Tab-separated table of C-alpha atoms in Angstrom:
chain	number	residue	atom	x	y	z
X	14	MET	CA	-16.676	19.296	48.010
X	15	SER	CA	-15.692	16.190	45.824
X	16	VAL	CA	-17.752	15.262	42.091
X	17	PHE	CA	-18.980	12.419	44.610
X	18	SER	CA	-20.010	14.577	47.203
X	19	ASP	CA	-21.789	17.143	44.873
X	20	LEU	CA	-23.876	14.956	43.073
X	21	LEU	CA	-24.897	13.328	46.396
X	22	ASN	CA	-26.597	16.391	47.845
X	23	HIS	CA	-28.291	16.957	44.809
X	24	TYR	CA	-30.071	14.134	44.586
X	25	ILE	CA	-30.536	14.479	48.572
X	26	LYS	CA	-31.965	17.202	48.024
X	27	GLU	CA	-34.109	16.931	45.090
X	28	LYS	CA	-35.627	14.089	46.295
X	29	ASP	CA	-36.312	15.777	49.808
X	30	ILE	CA	-34.370	13.062	51.465
X	31	LYS	CA	-33.863	13.225	54.862
X	32	ILE	CA	-30.471	12.615	57.056
X	33	TYR	CA	-31.987	10.887	59.784
X	34	SER	CA	-33.596	8.776	57.487
X	35	LEU	CA	-30.876	8.130	54.950
X	36	ALA	CA	-28.849	7.564	57.817
X	37	ALA	CA	-30.524	5.121	59.483
X	38	ALA	CA	-30.989	2.789	56.364
X	39	CYS	CA	-27.464	2.519	55.690
X	40	GLN	CA	-26.683	1.481	59.390
X	41	MET	CA	-24.521	4.835	59.570
X	42	ASP	CA	-23.636	7.771	61.893
X	43	ARG	CA	-24.973	10.967	60.693
X	44	SER	CA	-22.625	12.593	61.288
X	45	MET	CA	-19.883	10.573	59.509
X	46	LEU	CA	-22.940	10.509	56.527
X	47	TYR	CA	-23.147	15.033	56.977
X	48	ARG	CA	-19.453	14.817	57.018
X	49	ILE	CA	-19.363	12.614	53.071
X	50	ILE	CA	-21.889	14.649	51.891
X	51	SER	CA	-19.980	17.690	52.512
X	52	GLY	CA	-16.766	16.488	50.696
X	53	LYS	CA	-14.998	16.067	53.802
X	54	ARG	CA	-14.551	12.101	54.259
X	55	ASN	CA	-13.924	10.022	51.217
X	56	PRO	CA	-16.741	8.091	49.495
X	57	PRO	CA	-17.593	5.270	51.791
X	58	SER	CA	-16.969	1.352	51.103
X	59	GLN	CA	-19.126	0.367	47.802
X	60	GLU	CA	-21.433	-1.598	50.498
X	61	VAL	CA	-22.823	2.593	51.656
X	62	PHE	CA	-22.692	3.016	48.711
X	63	TYR	CA	-25.330	0.183	47.512
X	64	LYS	CA	-27.561	1.213	49.952
X	65	LEU	CA	-27.188	4.961	49.447
X	66	ALA	CA	-27.861	4.470	46.031
X	67	GLU	CA	-31.245	2.110	46.601
X	68	TYR	CA	-32.748	4.569	49.269
X	69	LEU	CA	-32.731	7.478	46.631
X	70	GLN	CA	-35.042	5.013	44.858
X	71	LEU	CA	-32.485	6.824	41.788
X	72	ALA	CA	-33.363	6.047	37.610
X	73	PRO	CA	-30.667	3.243	35.894
X	74	ALA	CA	-29.369	7.030	34.305
X	75	GLU	CA	-29.108	8.586	37.721
X	76	PHE	CA	-27.533	5.352	39.547
X	77	ALA	CA	-25.285	5.504	36.619
X	78	LYS	CA	-24.163	8.948	36.918
X	79	LEU	CA	-23.594	8.865	40.563
X	80	GLN	CA	-21.093	5.273	40.032
X	81	ASP	CA	-19.223	7.621	37.599
X	82	ALA	CA	-18.824	10.226	40.539
X	83	TYR	CA	-18.421	7.739	43.129
X	84	ASP	CA	-15.028	5.602	41.305
X	85	LEU	CA	-13.911	9.123	39.614
X	86	THR	CA	-13.724	10.441	43.369
X	87	ARG	CA	-12.301	7.312	45.068
X	88	LEU	CA	-9.743	6.404	42.404
X	89	GLY	CA	-8.549	9.962	41.321
X	90	PRO	CA	-9.276	11.470	37.180
X	91	SER	CA	-6.195	9.925	36.295
X	92	VAL	CA	-6.853	6.340	37.520
X	93	TYR	CA	-10.232	6.394	36.550
X	94	TYR	CA	-9.970	8.139	33.026
X	95	ARG	CA	-7.576	5.694	31.837
X	96	ARG	CA	-9.651	2.332	33.695
X	97	LYS	CA	-12.922	4.289	31.666
X	98	SER	CA	-11.022	3.872	28.629
X	99	VAL	CA	-9.675	0.287	28.859
X	100	GLU	CA	-13.281	-0.642	29.465
X	101	LYS	CA	-14.206	1.263	25.972
X	102	PHE	CA	-11.622	-0.993	24.145
X	103	LEU	CA	-12.965	-3.599	25.313
X	104	ASN	CA	-16.626	-3.206	25.739
X	105	ARG	CA	-16.247	-1.957	21.738
X	106	PHE	CA	-13.842	-5.084	20.757
X	107	PRO	CA	-15.183	-6.838	16.710
X	108	SER	CA	-17.191	-9.948	17.127
X	109	HIS	CA	-16.725	-12.485	14.430
X	110	ILE	CA	-17.338	-11.091	11.019
X	111	THR	CA	-17.774	-12.830	7.488
X	112	SER	CA	-17.475	-11.006	4.374
X	113	GLU	CA	-21.038	-11.526	3.639
X	114	ASN	CA	-21.963	-8.435	6.596
X	115	ILE	CA	-19.427	-6.356	4.793
X	116	GLN	CA	-20.532	-3.991	1.748
X	117	PHE	CA	-16.898	-3.789	0.483
X	118	LEU	CA	-16.056	-1.336	-1.463
X	119	PHE	CA	-15.960	-1.857	-5.263
X	120	HIS	CA	-13.453	-0.462	-8.119
X	121	LYS	CA	-15.059	-0.690	-11.641
X	122	ALA	CA	-13.540	-0.166	-14.775
X	123	THR	CA	-16.231	2.825	-15.537
X	124	PHE	CA	-14.555	4.509	-12.836
X	125	SER	CA	-12.759	7.680	-13.268
X	126	PRO	CA	-12.269	10.466	-10.898
X	127	GLU	CA	-10.926	13.619	-11.640
X	128	LEU	CA	-7.651	13.239	-10.911
X	129	PRO	CA	-4.339	14.459	-12.557
X	130	SER	CA	-3.872	12.851	-16.075
X	131	VAL	CA	-0.922	14.922	-17.364
X	132	GLU	CA	3.120	13.460	-15.932
X	133	THR	CA	3.062	16.100	-13.890
X	134	ALA	CA	0.713	17.815	-12.196
X	135	CYS	CA	-1.295	19.094	-8.460
X	136	ILE	CA	-4.260	20.114	-7.483
X	137	PRO	CA	-4.499	22.207	-4.152
X	138	ILE	CA	-7.555	20.834	-1.940
X	139	PHE	CA	-9.269	23.740	-0.142
X	140	SER	CA	-12.010	21.366	2.389
X	141	ARG	CA	-12.560	17.814	3.971
X	142	THR	CA	-14.531	16.920	1.236
X	143	GLU	CA	-11.865	17.775	-1.141
X	144	MET	CA	-10.177	15.811	0.304
X	145	ASP	CA	-12.348	12.858	1.502
X	146	TYR	CA	-12.798	12.508	-2.053
X	147	TYR	CA	-9.036	13.008	-3.914
X	148	SER	CA	-8.302	10.086	-0.927
X	149	HIS	CA	-10.967	7.903	-1.885
X	150	SER	CA	-9.878	7.623	-5.773
X	151	ILE	CA	-6.398	6.858	-4.849
X	152	LEU	CA	-7.101	4.400	-2.280
X	153	LEU	CA	-9.736	2.958	-4.736
X	154	MET	CA	-7.347	2.897	-7.610
X	155	GLU	CA	-4.375	1.579	-6.447
X	156	ALA	CA	-6.494	-1.592	-4.465
X	157	ALA	CA	-7.380	-2.408	-8.854
X	158	ARG	CA	-3.356	-3.199	-9.476
X	159	GLU	CA	-2.018	-6.968	-9.043
X	160	ARG	CA	0.469	-5.244	-6.894
X	161	GLY	CA	-0.976	-2.415	-4.741
X	162	SER	CA	0.857	-0.490	-2.182
X	163	VAL	CA	-0.022	2.110	0.076
X	164	GLN	CA	2.103	4.397	2.307
X	165	LEU	CA	0.238	5.949	5.094
X	166	LEU	CA	2.284	9.195	7.546
X	167	ILE	CA	-1.764	10.078	9.291
X	168	GLN	CA	-3.032	9.850	12.859
X	169	PRO	CA	-5.791	7.071	12.560
X	170	ASP	CA	-7.826	9.674	13.930
X	171	CYS	CA	-9.623	10.388	10.430
X	172	PRO	CA	-12.210	8.030	10.613
X	173	PHE	CA	-13.165	8.588	6.483
X	174	LEU	CA	-9.739	6.902	5.697
X	175	PHE	CA	-9.756	4.029	7.888
X	176	SER	CA	-13.356	2.849	6.987
X	177	THR	CA	-12.461	2.879	2.848
X	178	LEU	CA	-9.340	1.236	3.755
X	179	SER	CA	-11.064	-1.454	6.175
X	180	SER	CA	-13.565	-1.451	3.141
X	181	LEU	CA	-11.868	-2.236	0.004
X	182	ARG	CA	-12.477	-5.797	-1.318
X	183	LEU	CA	-9.282	-6.361	-3.026
X	184	LYS	CA	-8.408	-7.150	-6.587
X	185	GLY	CA	-5.043	-8.765	-6.195
X	186	ALA	CA	-2.252	-7.966	-3.124
X	187	LEU	CA	-2.280	-4.802	-1.505
X	188	THR	CA	0.269	-3.383	1.314
X	189	ILE	CA	-0.357	-1.169	3.827
X	190	GLU	CA	2.618	0.723	5.556
X	191	HIS	CA	1.338	2.885	8.113
X	192	LEU	CA	3.592	5.148	9.990
X	193	ILE	CA	1.294	6.865	13.162
X	194	CYS	CA	2.634	8.970	15.902
X	195	PHE	CA	2.493	7.700	19.597
X	196	SER	CA	1.867	9.742	22.296
X	197	LYS	CA	5.101	9.622	25.366
X	198	THR	CA	3.379	11.137	28.061
X	199	GLY	CA	-0.090	8.725	28.598
X	200	GLN	CA	-2.019	12.055	26.641
X	201	LEU	CA	-6.057	11.687	26.925
X	202	THR	CA	-7.961	13.157	24.182
X	203	PRO	CA	-10.271	15.315	24.300
X	204	GLN	CA	-13.286	12.640	25.178
X	205	ARG	CA	-10.936	11.555	28.135
X	206	GLN	CA	-9.381	8.345	26.783
X	207	LEU	CA	-6.323	6.966	26.325
X	208	TYR	CA	-4.621	8.970	23.010
X	209	ASN	CA	-2.707	5.592	22.217
X	210	LEU	CA	-5.190	3.258	22.988
X	211	ASN	CA	-7.879	5.212	21.135
X	212	CYS	CA	-5.390	4.606	17.231
X	213	LEU	CA	-5.727	0.652	18.241
X	214	GLU	CA	-9.308	0.615	18.335
X	215	THR	CA	-9.513	2.493	14.516
X	216	MET	CA	-6.558	0.505	13.422
X	217	LEU	CA	-7.369	-2.948	14.415
X	218	PRO	CA	-10.063	-3.459	11.507
X	219	LEU	CA	-7.338	-3.236	9.480
X	220	PHE	CA	-6.868	-7.085	10.458
X	221	PHE	CA	-10.174	-8.133	11.321
X	222	THR	CA	-10.061	-7.713	7.356
X	223	ASP	CA	-6.972	-9.623	6.376
X	224	MET	CA	-5.577	-6.386	4.902
X	225	ASP	CA	-1.781	-6.824	4.453
X	226	TYR	CA	-1.224	-4.225	7.113
X	227	LYS	CA	2.609	-3.181	8.315
X	228	PRO	CA	2.129	-0.444	11.556
X	229	TYR	CA	4.760	1.413	13.047
X	230	TYR	CA	5.150	4.099	15.689
X	231	PHE	CA	7.593	6.835	16.402
X	232	TYR	CA	6.981	9.143	19.941
X	233	ASP	CA	6.138	12.867	19.880
X	234	ASP	CA	3.999	15.339	21.432
X	235	ILE	CA	1.005	14.714	19.701
X	236	VAL	CA	0.545	18.740	19.736
X	237	ALA	CA	3.466	19.749	19.115
X	238	HIS	CA	4.306	17.356	16.208
X	239	TYR	CA	1.117	18.219	14.267
X	240	GLU	CA	-0.628	21.337	15.002
X	241	ASN	CA	1.925	23.854	15.862
X	242	PHE	CA	2.559	25.758	12.427
X	243	ASN	CA	3.467	22.326	10.650
X	244	GLY	CA	2.461	23.006	6.668
X	245	PHE	CA	1.368	19.391	5.831
X	246	PRO	CA	2.538	16.450	8.178
X	247	CYS	CA	-0.231	14.570	6.492
X	248	MET	CA	1.066	11.990	3.693
X	249	ILE	CA	-0.738	9.031	1.354
X	250	ILE	CA	1.148	8.050	-1.317
X	251	THR	CA	0.018	5.517	-3.715
X	252	SER	CA	2.062	4.209	-7.014
X	253	GLU	CA	0.367	6.779	-9.116
X	254	TYR	CA	-0.386	9.293	-6.684
X	255	ALA	CA	1.236	11.109	-3.119
X	256	LEU	CA	-1.541	13.470	-1.466
X	257	VAL	CA	0.473	15.918	1.512
X	258	CYS	CA	-2.195	18.096	3.815
X	259	THR	CA	-2.507	19.574	7.274
X	260	ALA	CA	-3.485	17.572	10.623
X	261	ASP	CA	-7.014	18.959	10.069
X	262	TYR	CA	-7.522	17.301	6.992
X	263	GLN	CA	-8.912	20.570	5.438
X	264	LYS	CA	-6.027	21.557	3.172
X	265	GLY	CA	-3.799	20.203	0.986
X	266	PHE	CA	-2.036	18.858	-2.703
X	267	LEU	CA	-2.218	16.093	-4.373
X	268	TYR	CA	0.616	15.504	-7.278
X	269	LYS	CA	1.049	13.151	-9.943
X	270	GLY	CA	4.152	12.562	-11.315
X	271	ALA	CA	8.059	10.320	-11.059
X	272	GLY	CA	9.958	13.136	-9.892
X	273	HIS	CA	7.173	14.360	-7.173
X	274	LEU	CA	6.492	10.247	-6.240
X	275	ARG	CA	10.352	9.599	-5.666
X	276	LEU	CA	10.906	13.068	-3.789
X	277	LEU	CA	8.318	11.979	-1.360
X	278	GLN	CA	9.118	7.933	-1.630
X	279	ASP	CA	12.068	9.120	0.001
X	280	LEU	CA	10.864	11.800	2.593
X	281	TYR	CA	8.933	8.115	3.728
X	282	GLN	CA	11.050	6.186	4.091
X	283	SER	CA	13.806	8.534	5.784
X	284	TYR	CA	11.226	8.337	8.235
X	285	LYS	CA	9.996	4.696	8.534
X	286	LEU	CA	14.050	4.371	9.825
X	287	LEU	CA	13.300	5.810	12.656
X	288	CYS	CA	9.757	3.696	13.737
X	289	LYS	CA	9.569	0.734	15.048
X	290	PRO	CA	6.801	-2.118	14.117
X	291	LEU	CA	4.370	-2.262	16.512
X	292	PHE	CA	2.624	-5.599	15.173
X	293	HIS	CA	4.550	-8.957	14.718
X	294	VAL	CA	1.038	-10.829	13.167
X	295	ILE	CA	1.514	-14.431	12.850
X	296	ASN	CA	-1.456	-16.754	11.605
X	297	TYR	CA	-1.838	-18.754	15.147
X	298	LEU	CA	-0.430	-19.310	18.863
X	299	PRO	CA	2.515	-20.008	18.804
X	300	MET	CA	3.351	-23.862	20.541
X	301	ASP	CA	6.790	-23.205	20.995
X	302	GLY	CA	6.284	-21.935	24.580
X	303	SER	CA	8.086	-18.306	23.262
X	304	LEU	CA	4.756	-16.547	24.613
X	305	GLN	CA	5.081	-17.777	27.294
X	306	GLN	CA	8.673	-17.540	28.483
X	307	THR	CA	7.915	-13.714	29.476
X	308	TYR	CA	4.863	-15.378	31.862
X	309	ARG	CA	7.635	-16.319	34.532
X	310	THR	CA	9.090	-12.550	35.679
X	311	ASN	CA	5.681	-10.376	35.423
X	312	PRO	CA	2.735	-10.524	36.515
X	313	SER	CA	0.544	-11.511	33.705
X	314	TYR	CA	-2.469	-10.585	32.861
X	315	ILE	CA	-5.453	-12.856	30.266
X	316	LEU	CA	-8.718	-11.937	29.709
X	317	GLN	CA	-11.306	-13.660	27.334
X	318	PRO	CA	-14.829	-14.590	28.326
X	319	GLU	CA	-14.061	-18.335	28.094
X	320	ALA	CA	-12.087	-18.534	31.417
X	321	CYS	CA	-7.852	-19.999	29.605
X	322	ILE	CA	-8.495	-23.227	30.054
X	323	THR	CA	-5.577	-24.859	28.134
X	324	PRO	CA	-3.321	-25.350	31.210
X	325	LEU	CA	-6.126	-27.428	32.534
X	326	ILE	CA	-5.778	-30.260	29.555
X	327	ASP	CA	-4.547	-32.427	30.254
X	328	ASP	CA	-2.243	-34.934	27.968
X	329	ASN	CA	-5.016	-38.024	28.052
X	330	LEU	CA	-7.751	-35.403	26.692
X	331	LEU	CA	-5.313	-33.968	24.714
X	332	GLU	CA	-4.214	-37.637	22.808
X	333	LYS	CA	-8.340	-38.441	22.477
X	334	ALA	CA	-9.570	-34.588	21.355
X	335	VAL	CA	-6.377	-34.222	18.378
X	336	TYR	CA	-7.979	-35.431	15.103
X	337	PRO	CA	-6.430	-38.677	13.719
X	338	GLN	CA	-5.407	-37.494	10.249
X	339	LEU	CA	-3.908	-34.363	11.641
X	340	PRO	CA	-0.155	-33.890	9.633
X	341	ASP	CA	2.733	-35.013	12.155
X	342	ARG	CA	0.012	-35.066	14.581
X	343	ASP	CA	2.866	-36.718	16.922
X	344	THR	CA	4.543	-34.065	16.660
X	345	PHE	CA	2.198	-31.289	17.501
X	346	ILE	CA	1.087	-33.436	20.430
X	347	ARG	CA	4.408	-33.490	21.776
X	348	GLN	CA	4.872	-29.686	21.143
X	349	SER	CA	1.438	-29.200	23.312
X	350	SER	CA	2.194	-31.184	26.089
X	351	ALA	CA	5.347	-29.702	27.189
X	352	LEU	CA	3.370	-26.012	26.677
X	353	LEU	CA	0.019	-27.423	28.487
X	354	ALA	CA	2.380	-28.829	31.487
X	355	ASP	CA	4.552	-25.883	31.813
X	356	ASN	CA	1.402	-23.095	31.948
X	357	ARG	CA	0.500	-25.411	34.532
X	358	LYS	CA	3.087	-24.939	36.313
X	359	LEU	CA	2.474	-20.960	35.568
X	360	LEU	CA	-1.223	-21.182	37.918
X	361	SER	CA	0.988	-21.951	40.908
X	362	SER	CA	2.920	-19.297	40.422
X	363	GLU	CA	1.361	-16.285	41.892
X	364	LYS	CA	2.281	-14.240	38.576
X	365	LEU	CA	-0.696	-15.200	36.492
X	366	PHE	CA	-4.146	-14.231	36.980
X	367	ILE	CA	-7.289	-14.896	34.655
X	368	TYR	CA	-10.056	-13.114	34.098
X	369	PHE	CA	-13.423	-14.288	32.222
X	370	THR	CA	-17.177	-14.089	32.032
X	371	LEU	CA	-20.036	-16.186	32.963
X	372	PRO	CA	-21.743	-16.194	29.335
X	373	GLY	CA	-18.217	-17.428	28.040
X	374	LEU	CA	-17.778	-20.358	30.141
X	375	ARG	CA	-21.725	-21.273	29.173
X	376	GLN	CA	-20.449	-20.834	25.706
X	377	PHE	CA	-17.603	-22.916	26.182
X	378	LEU	CA	-19.649	-26.246	28.366
X	379	SER	CA	-22.060	-25.955	24.698
X	380	SER	CA	-19.876	-25.600	21.894
X	381	GLY	CA	-16.939	-27.527	23.959
X	382	ARG	CA	-14.491	-24.935	21.973
X	383	VAL	CA	-11.298	-23.698	22.928
X	384	HIS	CA	-10.536	-20.349	20.530
X	385	GLU	CA	-6.461	-20.784	21.510
X	386	ILE	CA	-6.607	-23.906	19.466
X	387	PRO	CA	-7.777	-23.739	15.402
X	388	GLU	CA	-10.971	-25.956	14.839
X	389	GLU	CA	-9.463	-28.105	12.302
X	390	VAL	CA	-7.064	-29.419	14.522
X	391	TYR	CA	-9.476	-30.923	17.741
X	392	ARG	CA	-12.997	-32.670	18.124
X	393	PRO	CA	-15.004	-30.516	20.306
X	394	LEU	CA	-14.701	-31.272	23.306
X	395	THR	CA	-17.634	-32.806	25.043
X	396	PRO	CA	-20.405	-31.467	28.201
X	397	SER	CA	-18.583	-34.696	30.519
X	398	GLU	CA	-14.925	-33.103	29.466
X	399	GLY	CA	-15.975	-29.732	29.667
X	400	LYS	CA	-16.647	-30.699	32.902
X	401	GLN	CA	-13.948	-31.993	34.842
X	402	ILE	CA	-12.027	-29.469	33.438
X	403	LEU	CA	-13.962	-26.414	35.202
X	404	ALA	CA	-13.356	-28.801	38.378
X	405	LYS	CA	-9.580	-28.938	38.308
X	406	MET	CA	-10.396	-25.015	38.304
X	407	ILE	CA	-12.002	-24.159	41.066
X	408	PRO	CA	-8.767	-24.191	43.325
X	409	TYR	CA	-7.507	-21.975	41.310
X	410	CYS	CA	-10.320	-19.708	41.239
X	411	LYS	CA	-10.050	-19.975	45.643
X	412	THR	CA	-6.393	-18.611	45.120
X	413	GLY	CA	-7.397	-16.054	43.120
X	414	VAL	CA	-5.424	-17.021	39.895
X	415	TYR	CA	-9.153	-17.100	38.367
X	416	ARG	CA	-11.400	-14.178	38.544
X	417	LEU	CA	-15.016	-13.699	37.374
X	418	LEU	CA	-15.846	-10.458	35.509
X	419	LYS	CA	-18.743	-8.121	36.222
X	420	TYR	CA	-20.663	-5.279	34.952
X	421	PRO	CA	-19.146	-3.293	32.733
X	422	LEU	CA	-16.880	-6.435	31.673
X	423	SER	CA	-19.670	-9.438	31.828
X	424	GLN	CA	-20.477	-8.622	28.334
X	425	LEU	CA	-17.283	-9.203	26.248
X	426	THR	CA	-17.139	-10.652	23.123
X	427	GLU	CA	-16.131	-14.110	22.313
X	428	ASN	CA	-13.069	-12.916	19.910
X	429	LEU	CA	-11.530	-11.153	22.504
X	430	HIS	CA	-8.472	-12.900	23.922
X	431	LEU	CA	-5.779	-10.875	25.475
X	432	VAL	CA	-3.247	-11.334	27.380
X	433	ALA	CA	-0.495	-8.425	28.576
X	434	ASN	CA	2.251	-7.595	31.576
X	435	GLN	CA	4.720	-4.876	31.892
X	436	THR	CA	7.088	-6.606	29.004
X	437	MET	CA	4.699	-7.582	26.529
X	438	GLY	CA	0.952	-8.849	25.272
X	439	TYR	CA	-0.273	-9.911	22.528
X	440	LEU	CA	-4.396	-9.719	21.346
X	441	LEU	CA	-5.495	-13.280	19.816
X	442	PHE	CA	-8.756	-13.147	17.247
X	443	LYS	CA	-10.544	-14.568	14.166
X	444	ASP	CA	-10.497	-12.808	11.001
X	445	ILE	CA	-12.976	-11.918	8.135
X	446	ARG	CA	-11.635	-15.466	7.100
X	447	GLY	CA	-12.628	-17.196	10.337
X	448	GLN	CA	-8.521	-17.997	10.741
X	449	ILE	CA	-7.191	-17.217	14.097
X	450	LEU	CA	-4.483	-14.206	14.214
X	451	CYS	CA	-1.998	-13.344	17.349
X	452	LEU	CA	-0.660	-9.777	17.359
X	453	THR	CA	2.089	-9.370	19.744
X	454	PHE	CA	3.575	-5.852	20.550
X	455	ASN	CA	5.714	-4.524	23.481
X	456	GLU	CA	4.742	-0.569	22.989
X	457	PRO	CA	4.941	0.272	26.882
X	458	SER	CA	1.940	2.970	26.784
X	459	LEU	CA	-0.463	0.478	25.427
X	460	LEU	CA	0.698	-2.583	28.073
X	461	GLU	CA	0.522	-0.577	31.196
X	462	GLY	CA	-2.733	0.967	29.928
X	463	ILE	CA	-4.000	-2.362	30.012
X	464	SER	CA	-2.230	-4.524	32.663
X	465	GLY	CA	-1.899	-1.373	34.803
X	466	LEU	CA	-4.645	-1.621	35.895
X	467	TYR	CA	-6.126	-4.819	36.148
X	468	GLY	CA	-4.451	-5.510	39.700
X	469	LYS	CA	-5.708	-2.391	40.774
X	470	PRO	CA	-9.451	-2.764	42.830
X	471	GLY	CA	-12.184	-1.695	41.190
X	472	SER	CA	-15.689	-2.531	40.327
X	473	TRP	CA	-14.457	-5.269	37.619
X	474	ILE	CA	-13.994	-8.294	39.523
X	475	HIS	CA	-14.558	-10.820	41.854
X	476	LEU	CA	-13.571	-14.136	43.284
X	477	SER	CA	-15.141	-17.165	41.523
X	478	ILE	CA	-15.266	-20.027	44.586
């Protein structure tokens, strides 16, 4: 028996369905259906699966459960849970946000938490509530400085800490350095999500809210490193205070004093030397073609709602759309033209696959905007120009370069622009100020988790012709 056959058998009995009638409705042999129900045969094709589900008259929740069981049995647990983890990450990617929509935490002049006040002091912490209170207090105080600094050695599984950081309104400049342990084994969380991808999802809001956030990573066994008699493996260090705590954030110490801080800061810096930067952050998509170099040697996957139409922009449209008053306009057009010509060659290389959604394509036609290019550079494309670009795209849809996403990825946020292959990747999105950020990364597990699943068969994709 399999997960799918068990659930299918349950629904057949619950709804008192006759096997003969079900087999006839699906146009299949009864003996074959019996073998599928008993788990002696692999799950049927998707066409037969949908016929089975339709005849069973399943409620939406029942259908979703049977669909999950079908995919789990067909793909195997390893691929299935990793694919579901990528789905969750993509579907929960933040949309456009503005400062008007966020309630920031303000530091007030009258704010006076009960923190160590003498030159050298130490306060023991006995509970998660105390841990949240003290971390909240020292972060608010640091955010009120003209040039604040926070150093973190802690996993992103502490939601209170990261929600506090992403909601700070700064008086001056605040630099956040973060050392994070990544799993070296493709570990899943207890909720069967990819651990490293889960970490990325928790960290991203700090980039969206325009923090000076610098994450670094190292590899280790997560359980062994944080949970096996390791005392106080986590640290939060500010200009005046240092907090060390257990991996479950239940117990620890809060220190004040130059000696305490110097010791822990030196220890932190020695750890940082053993880590690698997780991201390289730039405020735009580079026009020098540096990111495009990797496309030539790897199958690359581009995912964004409106489809990547930049390779289809010709020199004539480029000349007409770029604002005349743009500083150093001639240089920009020359660099863009060379880059777009290079991208057009990639469309025929059989190494580039572009995924998009129908709502995203409609949004492009109505807005005339290409999200990879800053809005201050060019005027919106006219509907006629948009249709001309889509006409150029059709032949590449037939060859499978452009692919239309189906449920559950058919409603991606318009702020998600992702490129990944086996050796590099980048995320392109707008932050809270409306500025375009490009986060380039080359951490292997993130690349494998994202790009490794695009090329596998599944229900995400159908070719658009």
